[in-house]
XYZ file of C-alpha atoms in Angstrom:
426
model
C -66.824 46.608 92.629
C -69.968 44.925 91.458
C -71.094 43.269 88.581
C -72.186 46.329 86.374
C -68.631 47.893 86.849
C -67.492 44.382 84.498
C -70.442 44.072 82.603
C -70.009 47.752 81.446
C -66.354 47.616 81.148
C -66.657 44.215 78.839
C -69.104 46.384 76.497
C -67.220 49.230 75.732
C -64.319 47.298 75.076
C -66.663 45.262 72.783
C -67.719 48.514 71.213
C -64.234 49.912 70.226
C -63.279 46.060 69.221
C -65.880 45.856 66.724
C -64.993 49.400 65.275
C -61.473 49.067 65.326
C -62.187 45.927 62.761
C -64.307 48.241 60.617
C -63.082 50.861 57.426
C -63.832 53.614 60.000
C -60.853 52.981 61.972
C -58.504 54.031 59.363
C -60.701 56.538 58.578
C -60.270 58.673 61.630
C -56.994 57.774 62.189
C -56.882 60.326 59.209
C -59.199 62.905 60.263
C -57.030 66.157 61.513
C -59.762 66.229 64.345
C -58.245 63.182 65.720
C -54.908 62.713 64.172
C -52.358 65.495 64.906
C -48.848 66.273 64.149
C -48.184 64.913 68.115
C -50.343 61.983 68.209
C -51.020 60.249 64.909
C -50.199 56.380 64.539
C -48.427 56.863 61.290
C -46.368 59.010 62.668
C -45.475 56.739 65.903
C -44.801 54.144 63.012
C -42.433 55.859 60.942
C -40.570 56.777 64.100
C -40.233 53.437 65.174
C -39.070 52.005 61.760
C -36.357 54.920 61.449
C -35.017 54.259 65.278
C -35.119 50.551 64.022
C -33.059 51.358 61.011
C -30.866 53.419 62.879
C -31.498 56.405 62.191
C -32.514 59.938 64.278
C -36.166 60.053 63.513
C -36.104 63.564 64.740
C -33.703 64.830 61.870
C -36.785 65.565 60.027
C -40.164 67.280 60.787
C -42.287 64.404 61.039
C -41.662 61.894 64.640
C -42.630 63.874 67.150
C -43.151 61.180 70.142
C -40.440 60.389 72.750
C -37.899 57.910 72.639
C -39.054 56.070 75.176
C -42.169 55.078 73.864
C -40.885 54.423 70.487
C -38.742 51.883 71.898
C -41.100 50.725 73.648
C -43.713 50.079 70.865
C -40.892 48.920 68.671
C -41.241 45.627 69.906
C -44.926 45.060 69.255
C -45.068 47.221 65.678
C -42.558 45.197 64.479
C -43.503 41.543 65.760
C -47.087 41.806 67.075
C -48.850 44.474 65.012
C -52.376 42.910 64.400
C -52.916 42.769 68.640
C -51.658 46.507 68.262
C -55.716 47.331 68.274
C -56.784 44.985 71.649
C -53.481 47.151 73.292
C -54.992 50.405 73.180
C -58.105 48.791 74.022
C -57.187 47.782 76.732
C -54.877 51.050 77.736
C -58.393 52.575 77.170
C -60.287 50.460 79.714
C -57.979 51.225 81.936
C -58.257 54.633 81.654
C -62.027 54.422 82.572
C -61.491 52.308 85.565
C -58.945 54.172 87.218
C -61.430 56.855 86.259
C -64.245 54.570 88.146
C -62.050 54.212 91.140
C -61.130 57.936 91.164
C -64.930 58.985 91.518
C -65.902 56.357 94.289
C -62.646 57.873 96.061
C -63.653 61.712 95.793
C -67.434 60.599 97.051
C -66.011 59.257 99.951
C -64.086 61.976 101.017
C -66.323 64.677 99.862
C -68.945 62.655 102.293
C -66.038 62.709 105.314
C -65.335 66.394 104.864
C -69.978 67.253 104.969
C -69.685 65.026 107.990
C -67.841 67.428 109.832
C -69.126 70.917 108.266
C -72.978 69.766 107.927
C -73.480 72.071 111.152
C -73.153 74.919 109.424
C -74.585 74.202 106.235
C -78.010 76.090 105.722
C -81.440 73.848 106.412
C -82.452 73.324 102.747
C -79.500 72.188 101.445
C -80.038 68.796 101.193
C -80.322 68.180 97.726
C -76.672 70.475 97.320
C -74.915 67.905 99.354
C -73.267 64.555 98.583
C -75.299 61.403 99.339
C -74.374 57.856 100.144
C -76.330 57.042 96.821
C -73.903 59.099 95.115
C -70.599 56.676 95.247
C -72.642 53.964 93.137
C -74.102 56.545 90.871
C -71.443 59.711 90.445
C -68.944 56.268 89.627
C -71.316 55.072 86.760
C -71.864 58.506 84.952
C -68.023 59.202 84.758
C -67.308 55.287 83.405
C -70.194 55.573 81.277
C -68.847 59.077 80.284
C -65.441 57.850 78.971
C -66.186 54.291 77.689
C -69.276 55.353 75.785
C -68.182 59.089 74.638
C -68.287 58.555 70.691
C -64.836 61.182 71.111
C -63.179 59.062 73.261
C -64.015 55.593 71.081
C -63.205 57.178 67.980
C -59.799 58.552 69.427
C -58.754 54.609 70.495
C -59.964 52.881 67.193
C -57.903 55.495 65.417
C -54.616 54.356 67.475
C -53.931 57.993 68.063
C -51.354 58.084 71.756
C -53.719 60.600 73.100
C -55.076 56.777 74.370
C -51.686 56.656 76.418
C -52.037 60.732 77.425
C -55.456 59.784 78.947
C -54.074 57.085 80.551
C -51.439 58.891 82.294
C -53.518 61.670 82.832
C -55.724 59.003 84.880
C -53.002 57.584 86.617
C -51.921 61.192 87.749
C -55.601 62.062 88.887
C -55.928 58.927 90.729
C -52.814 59.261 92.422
C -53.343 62.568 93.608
C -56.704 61.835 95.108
C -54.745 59.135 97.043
C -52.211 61.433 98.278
C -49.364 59.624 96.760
C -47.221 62.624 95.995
C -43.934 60.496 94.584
C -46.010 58.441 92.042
C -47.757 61.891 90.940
C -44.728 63.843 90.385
C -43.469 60.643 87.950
C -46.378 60.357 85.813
C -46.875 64.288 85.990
C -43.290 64.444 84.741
C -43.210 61.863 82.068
C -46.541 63.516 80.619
C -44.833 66.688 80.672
C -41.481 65.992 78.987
C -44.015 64.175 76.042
C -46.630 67.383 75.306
C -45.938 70.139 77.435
C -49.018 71.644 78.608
C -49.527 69.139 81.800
C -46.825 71.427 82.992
C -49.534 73.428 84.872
C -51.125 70.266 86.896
C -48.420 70.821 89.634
C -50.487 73.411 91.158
C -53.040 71.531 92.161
C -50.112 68.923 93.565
C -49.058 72.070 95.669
C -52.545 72.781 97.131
C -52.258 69.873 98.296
C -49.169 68.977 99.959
C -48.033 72.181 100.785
C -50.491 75.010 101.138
C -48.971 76.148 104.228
C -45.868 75.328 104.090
C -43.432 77.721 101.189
C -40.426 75.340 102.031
C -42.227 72.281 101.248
C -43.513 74.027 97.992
C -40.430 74.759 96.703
C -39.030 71.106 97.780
C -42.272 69.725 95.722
C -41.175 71.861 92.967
C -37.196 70.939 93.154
C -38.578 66.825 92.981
C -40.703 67.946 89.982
C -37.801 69.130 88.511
C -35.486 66.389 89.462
C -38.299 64.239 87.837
C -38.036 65.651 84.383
C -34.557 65.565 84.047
C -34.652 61.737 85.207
C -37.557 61.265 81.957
C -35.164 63.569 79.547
C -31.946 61.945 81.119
C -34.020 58.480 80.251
C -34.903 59.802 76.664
C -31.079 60.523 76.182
C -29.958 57.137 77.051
C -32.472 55.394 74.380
C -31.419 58.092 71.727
C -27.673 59.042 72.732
C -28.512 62.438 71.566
C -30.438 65.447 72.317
C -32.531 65.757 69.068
C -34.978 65.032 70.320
C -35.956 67.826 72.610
C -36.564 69.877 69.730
C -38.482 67.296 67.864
C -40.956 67.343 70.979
C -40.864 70.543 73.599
C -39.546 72.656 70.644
C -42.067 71.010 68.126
C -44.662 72.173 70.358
C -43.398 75.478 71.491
C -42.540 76.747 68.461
C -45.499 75.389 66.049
C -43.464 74.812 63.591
C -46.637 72.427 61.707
C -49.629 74.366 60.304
C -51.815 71.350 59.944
C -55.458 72.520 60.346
C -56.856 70.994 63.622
C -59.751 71.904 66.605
C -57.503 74.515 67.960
C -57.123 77.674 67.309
C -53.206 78.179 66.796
C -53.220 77.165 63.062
C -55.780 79.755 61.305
C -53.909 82.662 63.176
C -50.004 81.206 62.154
C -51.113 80.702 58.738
C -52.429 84.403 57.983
C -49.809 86.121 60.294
C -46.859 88.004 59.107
C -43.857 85.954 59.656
C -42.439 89.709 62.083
C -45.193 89.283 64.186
C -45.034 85.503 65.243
C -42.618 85.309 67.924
C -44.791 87.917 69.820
C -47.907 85.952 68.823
C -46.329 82.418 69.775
C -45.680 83.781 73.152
C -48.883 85.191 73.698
C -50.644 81.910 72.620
C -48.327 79.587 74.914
C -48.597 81.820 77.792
C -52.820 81.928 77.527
C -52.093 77.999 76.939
C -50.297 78.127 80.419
C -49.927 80.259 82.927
C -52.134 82.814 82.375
C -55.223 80.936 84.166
C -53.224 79.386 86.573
C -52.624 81.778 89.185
C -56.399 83.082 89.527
C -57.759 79.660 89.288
C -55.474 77.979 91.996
C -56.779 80.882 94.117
C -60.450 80.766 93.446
C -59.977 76.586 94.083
C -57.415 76.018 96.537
C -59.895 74.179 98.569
C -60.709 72.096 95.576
C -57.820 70.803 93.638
C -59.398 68.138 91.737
C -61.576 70.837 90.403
C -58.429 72.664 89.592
C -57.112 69.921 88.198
C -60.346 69.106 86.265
C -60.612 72.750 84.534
C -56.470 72.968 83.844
C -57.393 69.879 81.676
C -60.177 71.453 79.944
C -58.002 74.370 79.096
C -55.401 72.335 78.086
C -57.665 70.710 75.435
C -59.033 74.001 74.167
C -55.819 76.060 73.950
C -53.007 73.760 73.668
C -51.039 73.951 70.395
C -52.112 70.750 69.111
C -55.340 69.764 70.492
C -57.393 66.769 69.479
C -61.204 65.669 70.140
C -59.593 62.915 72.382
C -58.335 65.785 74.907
C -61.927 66.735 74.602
C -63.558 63.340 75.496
C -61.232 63.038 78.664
C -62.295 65.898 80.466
C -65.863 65.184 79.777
C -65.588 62.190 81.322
C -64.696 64.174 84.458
C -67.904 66.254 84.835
C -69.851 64.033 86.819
C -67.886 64.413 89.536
C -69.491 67.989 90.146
C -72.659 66.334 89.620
C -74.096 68.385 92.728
C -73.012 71.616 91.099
C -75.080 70.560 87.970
C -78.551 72.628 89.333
C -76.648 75.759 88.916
C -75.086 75.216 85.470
C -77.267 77.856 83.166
C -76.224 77.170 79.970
C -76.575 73.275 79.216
C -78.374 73.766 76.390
C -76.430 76.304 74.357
C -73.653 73.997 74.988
C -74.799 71.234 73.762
C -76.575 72.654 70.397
C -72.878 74.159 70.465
C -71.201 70.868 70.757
C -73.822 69.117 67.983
C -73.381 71.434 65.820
C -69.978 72.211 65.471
C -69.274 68.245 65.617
C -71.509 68.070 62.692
C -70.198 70.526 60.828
C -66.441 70.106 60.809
C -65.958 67.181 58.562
C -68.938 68.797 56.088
C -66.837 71.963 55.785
C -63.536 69.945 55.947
C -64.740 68.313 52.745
C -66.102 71.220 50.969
C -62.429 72.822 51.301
C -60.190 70.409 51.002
C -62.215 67.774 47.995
C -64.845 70.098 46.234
C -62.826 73.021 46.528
C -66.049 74.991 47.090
C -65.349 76.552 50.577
C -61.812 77.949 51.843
C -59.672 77.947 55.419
C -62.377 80.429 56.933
C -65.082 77.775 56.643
C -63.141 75.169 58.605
C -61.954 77.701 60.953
C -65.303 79.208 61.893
C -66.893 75.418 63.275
C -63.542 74.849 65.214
C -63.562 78.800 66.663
C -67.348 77.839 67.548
C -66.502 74.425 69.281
C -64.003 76.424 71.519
C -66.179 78.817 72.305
C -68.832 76.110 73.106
C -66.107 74.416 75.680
C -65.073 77.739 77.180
C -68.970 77.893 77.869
C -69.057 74.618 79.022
C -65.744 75.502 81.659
C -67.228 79.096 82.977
C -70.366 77.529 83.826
C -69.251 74.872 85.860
C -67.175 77.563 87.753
C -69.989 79.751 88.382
C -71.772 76.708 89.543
C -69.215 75.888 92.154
C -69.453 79.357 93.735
C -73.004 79.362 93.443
C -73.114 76.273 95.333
C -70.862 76.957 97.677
C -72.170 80.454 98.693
C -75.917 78.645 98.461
C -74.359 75.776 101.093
C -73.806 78.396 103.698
C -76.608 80.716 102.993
C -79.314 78.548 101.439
C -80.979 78.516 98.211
C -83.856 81.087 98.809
C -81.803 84.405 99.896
C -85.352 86.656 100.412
C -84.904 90.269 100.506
C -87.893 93.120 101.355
C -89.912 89.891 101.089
C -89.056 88.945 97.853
C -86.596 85.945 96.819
C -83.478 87.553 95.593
C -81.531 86.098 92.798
C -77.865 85.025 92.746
C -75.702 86.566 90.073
C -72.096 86.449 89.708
C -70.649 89.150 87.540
């Protein structure tokens, strides 16, 4: 580590400091971009103060966060609450610095792995391929993606837990591109049993432990499973009942909370007839799932932190309850495929997509909700458009691993009756 990795790690924490001290912390720690039924603070604090009280938060509709880390805020809501702020600061930092360490890690084996297939890589490849330059500067873009990403920032000063999601989410990503299979399957299980959706991140665990091996899939699959139940099991023992499986999984499956949010569950379960949502809720959990799973673990089963990467980023856009947070994470992540970065055709629209939208949602929010001038449809329409931006933002990074890959081998001027051919992927 050098000196930059601190000096850069001391400013953002600076950064969210000073906000978190501002009016615009309790600001966004309103804002349904940020805030959702899952993650919000006041939520988390009401939870706490009922499971102080003795009483089942999850009688009602409103905790929906696991015993565990109720109980194990409790202690700091209740006596420390003013250093509540520096905590998630500091969760945060750590999120970007495992983050750091992940990148440097993935540079140096990407380098190992050219080292040994450079022979057959086409002559003018050079610029395609990873560079010694590239653990110094692939490590800076993806810390100075997450500790400087006004999403990410926003998402900590507002004390929202998608803080400790990203954190965990970290922790899995770093411990799967160490090959530490146990400590994976733990965090992988703890993050499941809280929102659900991380469910999917054990294929890229089974790429890489056991892609030949069916037995030692299935035994990877049995721990996994062995793992929740110890987190639920856990859960029961704070609680001493099951409520609160429904309050969470079933919260989430079932979408029982209409709040308006970046997704695109809530327009549809509002204006649906009440005989047509089970088949709807299924349909919308299983594109949430497993519906990209199975083609995607094929396409990248020599890649699985790519896997991993674009499960995440389809987690944020489709997931039940999805918050600008999720968002921020997986951006952070992009640098990674830096070298796939020539190929990626639609930058641009992405961007103006992302700007716009951005810009847009709390405008519209406040024209429907304060001056009563604009309705559902206007909200709706910027968050439809920021998917649709991110879904951009995923396909093109796919294409631009193929095209990379396929340009590796047979170089990046294919000529053909001699003229230079162009590569499309339809």
């Amino acid at each position: 580590m050098d000196f930059k990795f601190y000096k850069l790690l001391l400013l953002g924490g600076a950064v969210r400091l000073y906000f978190s001290g501002t009016s615009l912390a309790s600001l966004i720690g309103n804002r349904v971009e940020f805030a959702t039924p899952l993650n919000s603070f006041k939520r988390v604090q009401e939870g706490v103060f009922l499971l102080q009280q003795g009483i089942d938060p999850y009688r009602g509709d409103l905790v929906h966060e696991t015993p565990l880390l109720l109980k194990a805020l409790s202690g700091i809501l209740l006596n420390y609450a003013q250093l509540l702020p520096i905590l998630y600061i500091l969760l945060d930092l750590c999120t970007g610095s495992l983050l750091y360490f992940l990148s440097r890690r993935f540079v140096e084996q990407k380098l190992q792995e050219q080292r040994l297939e450079r022979k057959d890589y086409a002559k003018d490849t050079e610029e395609l391929q990873y560079s010694a330059d590239d653990n110094c500067n692939i490590s800076e873009l993806v810390l100075l993606a997450y500790l400087f990403n006004p999403l990410t920032i926003m998402s900590c000063i507002g004390l929202t837990s998608t803080v400790l999601s990203n954190l965990l989410l970290a922790m899995y990503l770093y411990a799967m591109i160490r090959r530490q299979l146990l400590v994976c399957l733990a965090l992988l299980a703890f993050e499941t049993v809280r929102s659900l959706y991380p469910v999917v991140l054990i294929a890229p665990l089974l790429l890489l432990f056991a892609r030949h091996s069916v037995s030692r899939g299935i035994g990877i699959l049995m721990l996994f499973a062995t793992c929740c139940l110890a987190v639920v099991g856990a859960n029961f023992l704070v609680m001493n009942s099951w409520n609160f499986l429904d309050g969470t999984l079933g919260f989430i499956f079932y979408f029982r909370d209409l709040q308006p949010n970046i997704g695109l569950f809530w327009y549809f379960f509002t204006e649906m007839f009440e005989h047509f949502r089970t088949m709807f809720l299924i349909t919308f959990q299983l594109n949430a799932t497993v519906l990209y799973l199975v083609p995607l673990s094929i396409k990248l089963r020599k890649e699985p932190l790519l896997l991993a990467t674009v499960l995440v980023a389809l987690m944020a856009v489709f997931r039940a309850y999805p918050s600008l947070g999720d968002v921020g994470f997986y951006l952070a992540l992009l640098p990674l495929w830096r070298r796939c970065w020539k190929f990626m055709a639609h930058g641009f629209v992405v961007f103006t997509f992302f700007l716009i939208t951005l810009s847009m949602m709390g405008a519209l929010w406040h024209l429907w909700i304060y001056a009563g001038s604009a309705n559902a449809n206007f909200y709706f329409g910027a968050t439809l458009a920021f998917c649709t931006g991110q879904i951009f933002l995923i396909t093109d990074l796919l294409f631009a691993h193929v095209k990379r890959e396929f340009c590796l081998y047979n170089g990046q001027k294919i000529m053909i009756d001699g003229e230079e051919a162009r590569i499309l992927l339809e």
